[in-house]
XYZ file of N, CA and C in Angstrom:
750
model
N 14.414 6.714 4.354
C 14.990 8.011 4.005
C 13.921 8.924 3.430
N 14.353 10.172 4.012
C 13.004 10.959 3.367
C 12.903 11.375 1.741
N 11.812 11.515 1.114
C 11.971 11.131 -0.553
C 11.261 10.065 -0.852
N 11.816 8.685 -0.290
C 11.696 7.826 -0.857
C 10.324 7.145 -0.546
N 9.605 7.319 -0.238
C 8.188 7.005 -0.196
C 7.343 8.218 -1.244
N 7.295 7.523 -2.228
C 7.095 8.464 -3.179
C 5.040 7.581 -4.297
N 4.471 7.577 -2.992
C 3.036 7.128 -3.531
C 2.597 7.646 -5.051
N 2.022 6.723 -5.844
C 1.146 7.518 -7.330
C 0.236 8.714 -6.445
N 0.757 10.568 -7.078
C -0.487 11.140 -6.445
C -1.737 11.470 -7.366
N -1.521 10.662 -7.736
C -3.488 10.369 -8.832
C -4.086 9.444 -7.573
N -3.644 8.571 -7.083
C -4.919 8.105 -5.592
C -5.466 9.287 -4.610
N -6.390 8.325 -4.175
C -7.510 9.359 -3.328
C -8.309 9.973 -4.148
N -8.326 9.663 -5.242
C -9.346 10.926 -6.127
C -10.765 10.888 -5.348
N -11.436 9.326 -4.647
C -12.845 9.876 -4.161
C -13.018 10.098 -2.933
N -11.956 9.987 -2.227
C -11.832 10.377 -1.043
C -11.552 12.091 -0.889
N -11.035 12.482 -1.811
C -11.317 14.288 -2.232
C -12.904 14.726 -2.756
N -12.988 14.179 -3.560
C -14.520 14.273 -3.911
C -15.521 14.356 -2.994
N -15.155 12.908 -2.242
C -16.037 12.740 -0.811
C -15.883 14.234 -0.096
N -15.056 15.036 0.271
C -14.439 15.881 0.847
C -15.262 16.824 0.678
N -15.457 16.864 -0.617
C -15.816 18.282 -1.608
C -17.494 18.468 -1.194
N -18.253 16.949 -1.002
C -19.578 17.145 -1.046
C -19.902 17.001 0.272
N -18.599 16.332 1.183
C -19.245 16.394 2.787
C -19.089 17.271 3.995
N -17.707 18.315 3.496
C -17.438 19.056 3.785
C -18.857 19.884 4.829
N -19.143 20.870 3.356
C -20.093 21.755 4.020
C -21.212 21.101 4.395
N -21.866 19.475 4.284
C -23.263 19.367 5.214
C -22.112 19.394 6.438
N -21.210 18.850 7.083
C -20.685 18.965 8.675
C -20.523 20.080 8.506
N -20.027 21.265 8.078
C -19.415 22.632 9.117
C -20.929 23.552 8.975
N -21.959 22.695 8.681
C -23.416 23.662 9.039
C -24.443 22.829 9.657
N -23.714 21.315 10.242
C -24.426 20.920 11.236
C -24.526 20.963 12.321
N -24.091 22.060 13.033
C -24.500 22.533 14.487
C -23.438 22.163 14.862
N -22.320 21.779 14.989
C -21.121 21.433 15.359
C -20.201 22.633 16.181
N -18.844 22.430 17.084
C -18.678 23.711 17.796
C -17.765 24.195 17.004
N -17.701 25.479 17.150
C -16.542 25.878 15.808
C -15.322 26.511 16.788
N -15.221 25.984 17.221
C -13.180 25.954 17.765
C -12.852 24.868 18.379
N -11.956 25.083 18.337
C -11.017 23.888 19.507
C -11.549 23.224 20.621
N -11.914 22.211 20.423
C -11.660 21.520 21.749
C -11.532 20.310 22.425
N -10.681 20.196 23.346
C -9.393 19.226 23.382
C -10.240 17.694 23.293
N -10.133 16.819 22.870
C -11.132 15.869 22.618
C -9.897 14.437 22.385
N -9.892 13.519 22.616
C -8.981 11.930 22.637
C -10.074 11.282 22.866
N -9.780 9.888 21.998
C -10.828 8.399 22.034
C -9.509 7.581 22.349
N -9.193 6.732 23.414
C -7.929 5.317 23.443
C -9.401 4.141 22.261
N -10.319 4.161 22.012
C -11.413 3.344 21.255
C -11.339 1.864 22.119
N -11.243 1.772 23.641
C -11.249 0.604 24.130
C -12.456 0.575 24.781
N -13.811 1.217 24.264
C -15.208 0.854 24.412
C -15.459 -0.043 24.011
N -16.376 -0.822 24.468
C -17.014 -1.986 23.339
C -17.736 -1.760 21.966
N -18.194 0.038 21.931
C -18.642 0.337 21.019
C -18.386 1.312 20.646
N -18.341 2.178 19.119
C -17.450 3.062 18.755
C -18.519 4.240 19.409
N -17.985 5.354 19.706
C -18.303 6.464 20.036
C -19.266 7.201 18.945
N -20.825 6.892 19.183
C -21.169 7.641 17.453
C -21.856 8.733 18.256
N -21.498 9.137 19.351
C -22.297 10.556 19.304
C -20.966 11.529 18.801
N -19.684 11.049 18.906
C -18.384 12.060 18.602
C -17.606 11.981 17.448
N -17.851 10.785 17.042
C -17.488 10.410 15.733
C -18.799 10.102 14.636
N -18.079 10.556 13.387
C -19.342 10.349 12.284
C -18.782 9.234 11.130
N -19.357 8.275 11.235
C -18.939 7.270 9.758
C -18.871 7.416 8.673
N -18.285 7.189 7.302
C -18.336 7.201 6.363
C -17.456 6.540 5.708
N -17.771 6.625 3.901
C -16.879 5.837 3.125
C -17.116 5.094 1.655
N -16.462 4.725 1.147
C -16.987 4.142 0.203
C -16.851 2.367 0.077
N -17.317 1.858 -0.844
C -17.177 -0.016 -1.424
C -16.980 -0.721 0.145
N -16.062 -1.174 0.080
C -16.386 -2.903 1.070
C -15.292 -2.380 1.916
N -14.465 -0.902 2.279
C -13.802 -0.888 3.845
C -14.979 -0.435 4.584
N -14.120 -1.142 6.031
C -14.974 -0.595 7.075
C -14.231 -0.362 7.836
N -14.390 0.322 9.210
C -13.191 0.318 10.517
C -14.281 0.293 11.780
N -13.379 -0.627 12.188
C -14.114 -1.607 13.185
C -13.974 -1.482 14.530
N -14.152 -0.713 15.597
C -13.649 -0.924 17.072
C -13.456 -2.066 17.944
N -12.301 -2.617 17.774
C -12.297 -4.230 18.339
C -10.853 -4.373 18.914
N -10.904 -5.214 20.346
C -9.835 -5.454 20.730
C -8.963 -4.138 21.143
N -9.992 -2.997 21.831
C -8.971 -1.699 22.044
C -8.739 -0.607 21.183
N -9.163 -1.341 19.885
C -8.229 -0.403 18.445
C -9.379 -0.073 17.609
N -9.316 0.517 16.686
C -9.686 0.905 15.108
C -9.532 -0.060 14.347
N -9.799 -0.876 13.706
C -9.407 -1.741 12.988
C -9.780 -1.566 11.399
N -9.313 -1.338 10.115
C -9.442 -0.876 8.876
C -9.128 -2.325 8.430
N -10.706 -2.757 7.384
C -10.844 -4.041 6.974
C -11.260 -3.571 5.432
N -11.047 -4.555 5.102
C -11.708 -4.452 3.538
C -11.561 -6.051 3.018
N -12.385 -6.861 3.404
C -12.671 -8.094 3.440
C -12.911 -8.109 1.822
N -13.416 -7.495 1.163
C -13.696 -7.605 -0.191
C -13.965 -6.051 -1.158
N -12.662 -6.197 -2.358
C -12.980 -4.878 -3.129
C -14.431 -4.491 -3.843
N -15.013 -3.519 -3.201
C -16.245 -3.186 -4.107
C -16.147 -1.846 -4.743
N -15.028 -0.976 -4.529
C -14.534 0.029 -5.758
C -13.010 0.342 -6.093
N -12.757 0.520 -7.221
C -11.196 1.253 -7.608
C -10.895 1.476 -5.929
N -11.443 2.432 -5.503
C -10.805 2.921 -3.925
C -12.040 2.765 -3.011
N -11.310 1.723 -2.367
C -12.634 1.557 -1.230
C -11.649 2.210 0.184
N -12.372 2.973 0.694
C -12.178 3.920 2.222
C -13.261 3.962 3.273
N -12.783 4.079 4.605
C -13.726 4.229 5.298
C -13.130 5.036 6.432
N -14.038 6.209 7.002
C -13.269 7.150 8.102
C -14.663 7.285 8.598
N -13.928 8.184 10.319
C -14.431 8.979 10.791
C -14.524 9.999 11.152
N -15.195 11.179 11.268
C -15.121 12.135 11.419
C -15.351 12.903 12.867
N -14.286 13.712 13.187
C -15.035 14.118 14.744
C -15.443 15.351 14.798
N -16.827 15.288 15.548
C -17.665 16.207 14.956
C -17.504 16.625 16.441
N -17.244 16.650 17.616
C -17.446 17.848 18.566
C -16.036 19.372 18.578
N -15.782 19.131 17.324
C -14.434 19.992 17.381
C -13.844 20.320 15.991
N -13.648 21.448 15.793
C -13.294 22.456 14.521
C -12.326 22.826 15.137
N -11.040 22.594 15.056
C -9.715 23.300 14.934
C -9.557 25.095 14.625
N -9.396 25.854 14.612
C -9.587 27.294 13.810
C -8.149 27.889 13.413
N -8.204 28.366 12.076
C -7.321 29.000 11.562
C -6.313 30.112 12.077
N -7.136 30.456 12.998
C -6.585 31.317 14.240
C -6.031 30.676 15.637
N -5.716 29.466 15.802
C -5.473 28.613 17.098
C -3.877 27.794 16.647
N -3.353 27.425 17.381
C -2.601 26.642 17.605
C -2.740 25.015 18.275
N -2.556 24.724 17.291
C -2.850 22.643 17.762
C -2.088 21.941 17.187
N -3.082 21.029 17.519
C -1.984 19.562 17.024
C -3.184 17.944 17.004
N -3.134 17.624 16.352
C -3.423 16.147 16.516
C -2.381 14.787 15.894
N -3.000 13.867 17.133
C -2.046 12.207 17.019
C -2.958 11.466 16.859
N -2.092 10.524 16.864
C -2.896 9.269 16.313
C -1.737 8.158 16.049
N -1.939 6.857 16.579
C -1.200 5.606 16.325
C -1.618 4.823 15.336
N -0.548 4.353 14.541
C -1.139 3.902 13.514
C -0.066 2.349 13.587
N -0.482 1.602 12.538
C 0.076 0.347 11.939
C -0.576 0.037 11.067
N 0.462 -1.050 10.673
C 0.161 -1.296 8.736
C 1.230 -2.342 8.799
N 0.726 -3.579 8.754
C 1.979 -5.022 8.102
C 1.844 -5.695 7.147
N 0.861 -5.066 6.582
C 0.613 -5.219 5.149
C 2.099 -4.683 3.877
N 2.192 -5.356 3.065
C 3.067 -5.135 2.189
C 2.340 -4.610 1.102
N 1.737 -3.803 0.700
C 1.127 -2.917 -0.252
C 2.024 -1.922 -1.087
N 2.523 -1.789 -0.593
C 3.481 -0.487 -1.657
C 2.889 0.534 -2.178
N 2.338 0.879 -0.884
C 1.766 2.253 -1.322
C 0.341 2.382 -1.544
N -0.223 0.990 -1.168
C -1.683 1.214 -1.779
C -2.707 1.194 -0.877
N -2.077 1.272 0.741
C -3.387 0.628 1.739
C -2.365 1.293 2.656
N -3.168 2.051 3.507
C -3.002 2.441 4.489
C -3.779 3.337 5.628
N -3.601 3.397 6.682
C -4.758 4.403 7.920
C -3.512 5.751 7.951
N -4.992 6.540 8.311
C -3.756 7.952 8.733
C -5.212 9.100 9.027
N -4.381 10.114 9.438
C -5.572 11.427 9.323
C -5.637 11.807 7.929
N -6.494 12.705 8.209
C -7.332 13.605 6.876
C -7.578 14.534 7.567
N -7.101 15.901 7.282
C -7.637 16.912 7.655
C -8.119 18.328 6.325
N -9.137 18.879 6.291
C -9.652 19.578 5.338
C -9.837 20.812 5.765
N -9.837 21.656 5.017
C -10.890 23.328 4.773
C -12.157 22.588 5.127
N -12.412 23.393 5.749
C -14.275 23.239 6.133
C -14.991 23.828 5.346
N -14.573 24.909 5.113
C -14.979 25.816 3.760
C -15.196 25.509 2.506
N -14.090 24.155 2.388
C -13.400 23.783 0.929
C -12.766 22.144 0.806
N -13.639 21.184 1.269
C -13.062 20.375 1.205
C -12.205 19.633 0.206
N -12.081 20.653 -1.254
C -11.454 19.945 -2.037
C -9.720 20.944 -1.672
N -9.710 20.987 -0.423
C -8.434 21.510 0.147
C -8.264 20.672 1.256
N -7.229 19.905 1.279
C -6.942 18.919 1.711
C -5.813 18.136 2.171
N -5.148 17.503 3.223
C -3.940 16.671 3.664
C -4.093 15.519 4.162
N -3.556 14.436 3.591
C -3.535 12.787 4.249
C -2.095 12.904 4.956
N -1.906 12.209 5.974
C -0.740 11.819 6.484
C -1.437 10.083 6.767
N -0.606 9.100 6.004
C -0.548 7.918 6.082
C 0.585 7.340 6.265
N 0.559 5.977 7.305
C 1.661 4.879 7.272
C 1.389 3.801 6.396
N 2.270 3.359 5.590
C 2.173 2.404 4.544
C 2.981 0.961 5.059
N 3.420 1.259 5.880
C 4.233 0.000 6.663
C 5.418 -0.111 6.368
N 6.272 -1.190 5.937
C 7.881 -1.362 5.927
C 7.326 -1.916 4.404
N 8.961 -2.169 3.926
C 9.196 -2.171 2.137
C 8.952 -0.917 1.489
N 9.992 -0.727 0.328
C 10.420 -0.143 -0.173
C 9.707 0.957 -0.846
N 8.236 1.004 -0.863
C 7.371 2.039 -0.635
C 6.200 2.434 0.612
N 7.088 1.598 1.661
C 6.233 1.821 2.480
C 6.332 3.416 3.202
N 6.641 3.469 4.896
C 6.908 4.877 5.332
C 5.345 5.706 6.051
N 5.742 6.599 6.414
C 4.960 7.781 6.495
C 5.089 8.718 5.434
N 3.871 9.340 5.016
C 3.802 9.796 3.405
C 2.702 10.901 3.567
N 2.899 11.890 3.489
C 1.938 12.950 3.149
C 1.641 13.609 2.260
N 0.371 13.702 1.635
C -0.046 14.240 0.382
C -0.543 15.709 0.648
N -1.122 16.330 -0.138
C -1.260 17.915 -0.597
C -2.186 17.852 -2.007
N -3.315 18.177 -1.318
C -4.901 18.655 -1.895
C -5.276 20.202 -2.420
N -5.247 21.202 -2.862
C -6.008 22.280 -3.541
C -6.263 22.595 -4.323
N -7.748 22.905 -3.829
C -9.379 22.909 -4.675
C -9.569 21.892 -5.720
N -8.830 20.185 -4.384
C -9.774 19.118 -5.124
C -9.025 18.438 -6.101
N -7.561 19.171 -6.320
C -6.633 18.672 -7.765
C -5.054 18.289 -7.053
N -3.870 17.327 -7.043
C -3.055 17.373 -7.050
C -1.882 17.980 -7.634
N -2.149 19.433 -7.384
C -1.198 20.319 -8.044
C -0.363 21.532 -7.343
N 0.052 21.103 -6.285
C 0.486 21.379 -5.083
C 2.119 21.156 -5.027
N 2.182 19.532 -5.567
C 3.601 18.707 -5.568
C 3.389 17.622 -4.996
N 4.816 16.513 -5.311
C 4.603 15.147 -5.405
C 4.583 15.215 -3.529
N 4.259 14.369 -3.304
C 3.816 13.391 -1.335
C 5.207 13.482 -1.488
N 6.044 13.865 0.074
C 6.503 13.408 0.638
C 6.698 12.611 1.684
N 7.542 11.817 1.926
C 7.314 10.487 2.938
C 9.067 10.232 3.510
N 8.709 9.918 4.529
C 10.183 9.191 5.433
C 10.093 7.592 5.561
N 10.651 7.043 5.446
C 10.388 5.910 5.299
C 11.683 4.736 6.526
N 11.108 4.716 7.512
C 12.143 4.408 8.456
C 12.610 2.967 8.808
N 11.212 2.358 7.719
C 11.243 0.424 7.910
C 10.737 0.206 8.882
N 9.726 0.657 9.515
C 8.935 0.222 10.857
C 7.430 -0.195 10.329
N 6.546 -1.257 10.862
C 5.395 -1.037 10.283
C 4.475 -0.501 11.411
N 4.909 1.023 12.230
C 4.044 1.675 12.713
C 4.435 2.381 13.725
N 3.374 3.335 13.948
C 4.431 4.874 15.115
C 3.340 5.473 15.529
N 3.600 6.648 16.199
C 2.752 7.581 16.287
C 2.859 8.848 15.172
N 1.936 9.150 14.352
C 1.599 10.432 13.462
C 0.980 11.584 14.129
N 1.545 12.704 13.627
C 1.214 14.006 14.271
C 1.158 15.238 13.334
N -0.108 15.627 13.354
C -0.061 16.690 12.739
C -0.583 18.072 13.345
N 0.442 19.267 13.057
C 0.432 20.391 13.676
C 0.014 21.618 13.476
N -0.515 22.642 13.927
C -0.771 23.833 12.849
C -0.447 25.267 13.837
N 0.033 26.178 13.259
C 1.193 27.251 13.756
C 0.236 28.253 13.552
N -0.726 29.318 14.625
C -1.650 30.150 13.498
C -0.837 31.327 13.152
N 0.309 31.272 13.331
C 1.132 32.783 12.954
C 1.964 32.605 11.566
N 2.245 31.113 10.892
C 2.643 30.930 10.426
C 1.932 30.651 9.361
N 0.594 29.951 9.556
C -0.319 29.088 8.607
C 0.388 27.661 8.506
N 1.205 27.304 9.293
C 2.219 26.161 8.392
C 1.722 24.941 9.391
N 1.107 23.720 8.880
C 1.246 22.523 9.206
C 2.589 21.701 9.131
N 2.624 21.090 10.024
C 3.792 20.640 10.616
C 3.673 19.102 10.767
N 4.247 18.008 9.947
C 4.265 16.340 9.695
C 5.152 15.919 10.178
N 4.820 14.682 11.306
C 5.988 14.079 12.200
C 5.689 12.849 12.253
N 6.228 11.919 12.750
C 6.011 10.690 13.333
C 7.242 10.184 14.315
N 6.527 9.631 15.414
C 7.461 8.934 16.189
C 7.596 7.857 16.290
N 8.360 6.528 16.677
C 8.406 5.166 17.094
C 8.883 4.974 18.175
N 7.898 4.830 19.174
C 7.991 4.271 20.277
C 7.470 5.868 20.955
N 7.063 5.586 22.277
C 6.219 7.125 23.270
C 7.283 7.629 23.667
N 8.831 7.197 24.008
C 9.800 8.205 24.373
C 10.513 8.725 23.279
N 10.314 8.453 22.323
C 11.158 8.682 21.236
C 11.253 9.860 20.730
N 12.169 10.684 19.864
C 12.111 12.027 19.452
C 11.127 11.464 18.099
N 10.671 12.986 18.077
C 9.800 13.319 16.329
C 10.585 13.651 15.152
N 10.562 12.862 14.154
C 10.831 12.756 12.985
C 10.342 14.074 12.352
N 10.187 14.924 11.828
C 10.078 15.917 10.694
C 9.449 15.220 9.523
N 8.313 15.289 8.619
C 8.845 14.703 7.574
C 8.568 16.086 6.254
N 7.448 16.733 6.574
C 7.170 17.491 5.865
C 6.432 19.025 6.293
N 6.204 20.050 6.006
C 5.232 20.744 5.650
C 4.382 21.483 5.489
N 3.958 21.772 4.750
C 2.336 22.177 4.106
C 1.974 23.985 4.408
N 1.922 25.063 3.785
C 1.483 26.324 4.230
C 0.164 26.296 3.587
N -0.303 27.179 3.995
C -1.831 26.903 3.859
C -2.668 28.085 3.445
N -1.834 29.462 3.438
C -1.749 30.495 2.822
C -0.639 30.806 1.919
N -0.086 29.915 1.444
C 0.892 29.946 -0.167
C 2.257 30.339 0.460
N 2.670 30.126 1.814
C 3.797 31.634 1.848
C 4.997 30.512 2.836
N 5.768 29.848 2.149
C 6.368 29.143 2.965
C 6.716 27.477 3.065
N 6.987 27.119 3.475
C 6.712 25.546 3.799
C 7.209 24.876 2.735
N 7.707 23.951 2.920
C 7.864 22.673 1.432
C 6.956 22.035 0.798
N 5.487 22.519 0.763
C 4.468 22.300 -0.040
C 3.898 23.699 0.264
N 3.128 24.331 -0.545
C 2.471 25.710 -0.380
C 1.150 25.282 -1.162
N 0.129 26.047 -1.103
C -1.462 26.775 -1.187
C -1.992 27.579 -0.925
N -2.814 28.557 -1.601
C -3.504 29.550 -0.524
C -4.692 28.631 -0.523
N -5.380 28.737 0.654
C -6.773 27.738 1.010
C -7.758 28.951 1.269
N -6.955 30.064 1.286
C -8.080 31.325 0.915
C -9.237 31.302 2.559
N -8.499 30.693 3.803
C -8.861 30.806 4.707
C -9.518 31.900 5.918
N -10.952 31.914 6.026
C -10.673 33.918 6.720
C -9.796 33.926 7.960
N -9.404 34.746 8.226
C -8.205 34.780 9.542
C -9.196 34.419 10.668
N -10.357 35.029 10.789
C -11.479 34.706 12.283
C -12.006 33.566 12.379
N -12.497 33.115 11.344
C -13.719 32.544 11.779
C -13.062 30.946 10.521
N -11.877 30.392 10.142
C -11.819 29.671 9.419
C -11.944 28.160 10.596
N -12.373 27.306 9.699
C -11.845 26.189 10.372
C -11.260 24.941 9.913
N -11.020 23.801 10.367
C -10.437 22.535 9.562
C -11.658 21.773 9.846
N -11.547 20.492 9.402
C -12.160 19.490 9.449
C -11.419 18.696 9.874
N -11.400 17.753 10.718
C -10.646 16.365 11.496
C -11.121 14.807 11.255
N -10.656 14.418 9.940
C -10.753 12.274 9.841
C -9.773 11.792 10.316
N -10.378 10.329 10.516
C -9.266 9.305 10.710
C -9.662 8.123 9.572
N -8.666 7.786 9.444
C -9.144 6.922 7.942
C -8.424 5.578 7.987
N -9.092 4.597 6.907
C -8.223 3.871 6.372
C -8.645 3.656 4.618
N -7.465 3.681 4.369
C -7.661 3.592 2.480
C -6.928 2.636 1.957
N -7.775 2.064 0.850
C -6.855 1.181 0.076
C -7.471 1.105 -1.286
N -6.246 0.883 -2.421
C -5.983 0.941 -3.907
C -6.409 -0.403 -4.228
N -7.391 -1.155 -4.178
C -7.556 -2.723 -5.009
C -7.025 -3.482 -4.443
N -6.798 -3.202 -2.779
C -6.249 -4.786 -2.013
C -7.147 -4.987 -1.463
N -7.072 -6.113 -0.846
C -7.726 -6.901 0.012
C -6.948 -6.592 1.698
N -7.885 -5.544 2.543
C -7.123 -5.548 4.111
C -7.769 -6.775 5.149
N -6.880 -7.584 5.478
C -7.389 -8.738 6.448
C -7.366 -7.706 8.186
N -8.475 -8.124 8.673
C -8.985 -7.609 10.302
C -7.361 -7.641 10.790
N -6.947 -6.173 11.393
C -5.836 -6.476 12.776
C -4.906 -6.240 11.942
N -4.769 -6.427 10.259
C -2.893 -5.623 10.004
C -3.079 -4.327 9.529
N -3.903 -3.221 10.095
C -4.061 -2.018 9.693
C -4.817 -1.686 10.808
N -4.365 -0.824 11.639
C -5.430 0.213 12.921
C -5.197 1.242 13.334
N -5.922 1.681 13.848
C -5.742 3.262 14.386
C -5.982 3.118 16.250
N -5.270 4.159 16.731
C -5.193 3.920 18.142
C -5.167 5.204 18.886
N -5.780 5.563 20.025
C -5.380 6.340 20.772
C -5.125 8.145 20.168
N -6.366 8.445 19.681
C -6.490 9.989 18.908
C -6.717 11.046 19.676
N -5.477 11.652 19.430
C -5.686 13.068 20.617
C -5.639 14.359 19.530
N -6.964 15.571 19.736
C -6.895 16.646 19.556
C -6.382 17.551 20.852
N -5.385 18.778 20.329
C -5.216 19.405 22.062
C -4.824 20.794 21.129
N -4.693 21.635 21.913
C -4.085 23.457 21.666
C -2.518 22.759 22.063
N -1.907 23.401 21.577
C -0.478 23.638 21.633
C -0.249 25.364 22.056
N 0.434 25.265 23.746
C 0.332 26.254 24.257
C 2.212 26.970 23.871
């Protein structure tokens, strides 16, 4: 039920931080600054590092194996150990209409403390910011989206749907007439989209609001895929990411 995935939003603190200082080296590394339509299925033998960029903190890693993404953390080496990637042939723009997916799972029983999902940021401002994560099944598990600006949780509490599945497809959307990001998830590829939340991005609307102080021309986002976890231990294969599509929404 939606509500009830209700995560501590004091987590992520260095995964915002991270945000804050990595932000601007990518949106002034030669990178293209609009849209363009870009999907990994990650069933290479090796991860894509001319399109994706690594990062992270302590002992996660995410692993391309067996088809998938795989988010490990064989051993805690901080409060929050994370590890993402970043795709660097493509800047979304404040002025465009899109969308990105992404498949996720999680059979981990964490309650809230481990999970994969996107990250998308101000390029401008990475301490402006949105996670959409699956936490898996149990009673804090769900799809759960948080709300970042300038770096502080003071936006309002994550909302989350929580449907008892441990995994779907996540989607996140952006309206440029509206400013309004748009949080869904589906279960199963024919299935309708869930609603769960969200997000305006110029203060004016939406069930979470911000101004991100975006210029109308020339703004852009930033695009991760992640996996995070609060002081667990993630074993290889019960946490992955699958099949990531950026596209325009015509």
């Amino acid at each position: 039920m939606k509500g009830d995935s209700q995560p501590d939003t004091t987590m992520k603190t260095k995964l915002i931080t991270a945000g804050l200082s990595f932000a601007g080296f990518s949106f002034f590394a030669g990178h293209c600054l609009a849209l363009t339509p870009f999907s990994d299925n990650f069933n290479a033998i090796k991860l894509d590092k001319i399109n994706w960029l690594a990062g992270g903190e302590g002992g996660a890693k995410l692993k391309q194996d067996d088809g998938v993404l795989k988010f490990l953390v064989p051993v805690n080496k901080a409060d929050e150990d994370y590890a993402f990637l970043e795709l660097v042939p493509s800047r979304p723009g404040y002025d465009e209409n899109w969308q990105v997916l992404l498949d996720v799972a999680n059979t981990n029983s964490h309650r809230g403390n481990s999970g994969p999902g996107i990250w998308i940021a101000n390029a401008e401002d990475g301490g402006d910011t949105v996670f959409f994560e699956c936490y898996g099944k149990g009673p804090k598990g769900g799809f759960v989206a948080s709300f970042v600006n300038n770096g502080l949780y003071n936006v309002g509490p994550d909302i989350g749907d929580n449907p008892g599945v441990s995994g779907g497809t996540i989607r996140i959307s952006f309206n440029k007439t509206t400013k309004i990001m748009t949080f869904a998830y589906r279960v199963g590829k024919t299935a309708k989209w869930t609603k769960v939340a969200t997000f305006s991005t110029n203060g004016v609307g939406g069930d979470r609001r911000a101004n991100w102080n975006m210029n109308a021309e020339t703004g852009l986002f930033v695009i991760k895929i992640y996996g995070f976890t609060e002081g667990r231990i993630v074993a290889s294969g019960t946490e992955t990411l699958d099949n990531f599509v950026l596209k325009e929404i015509k």
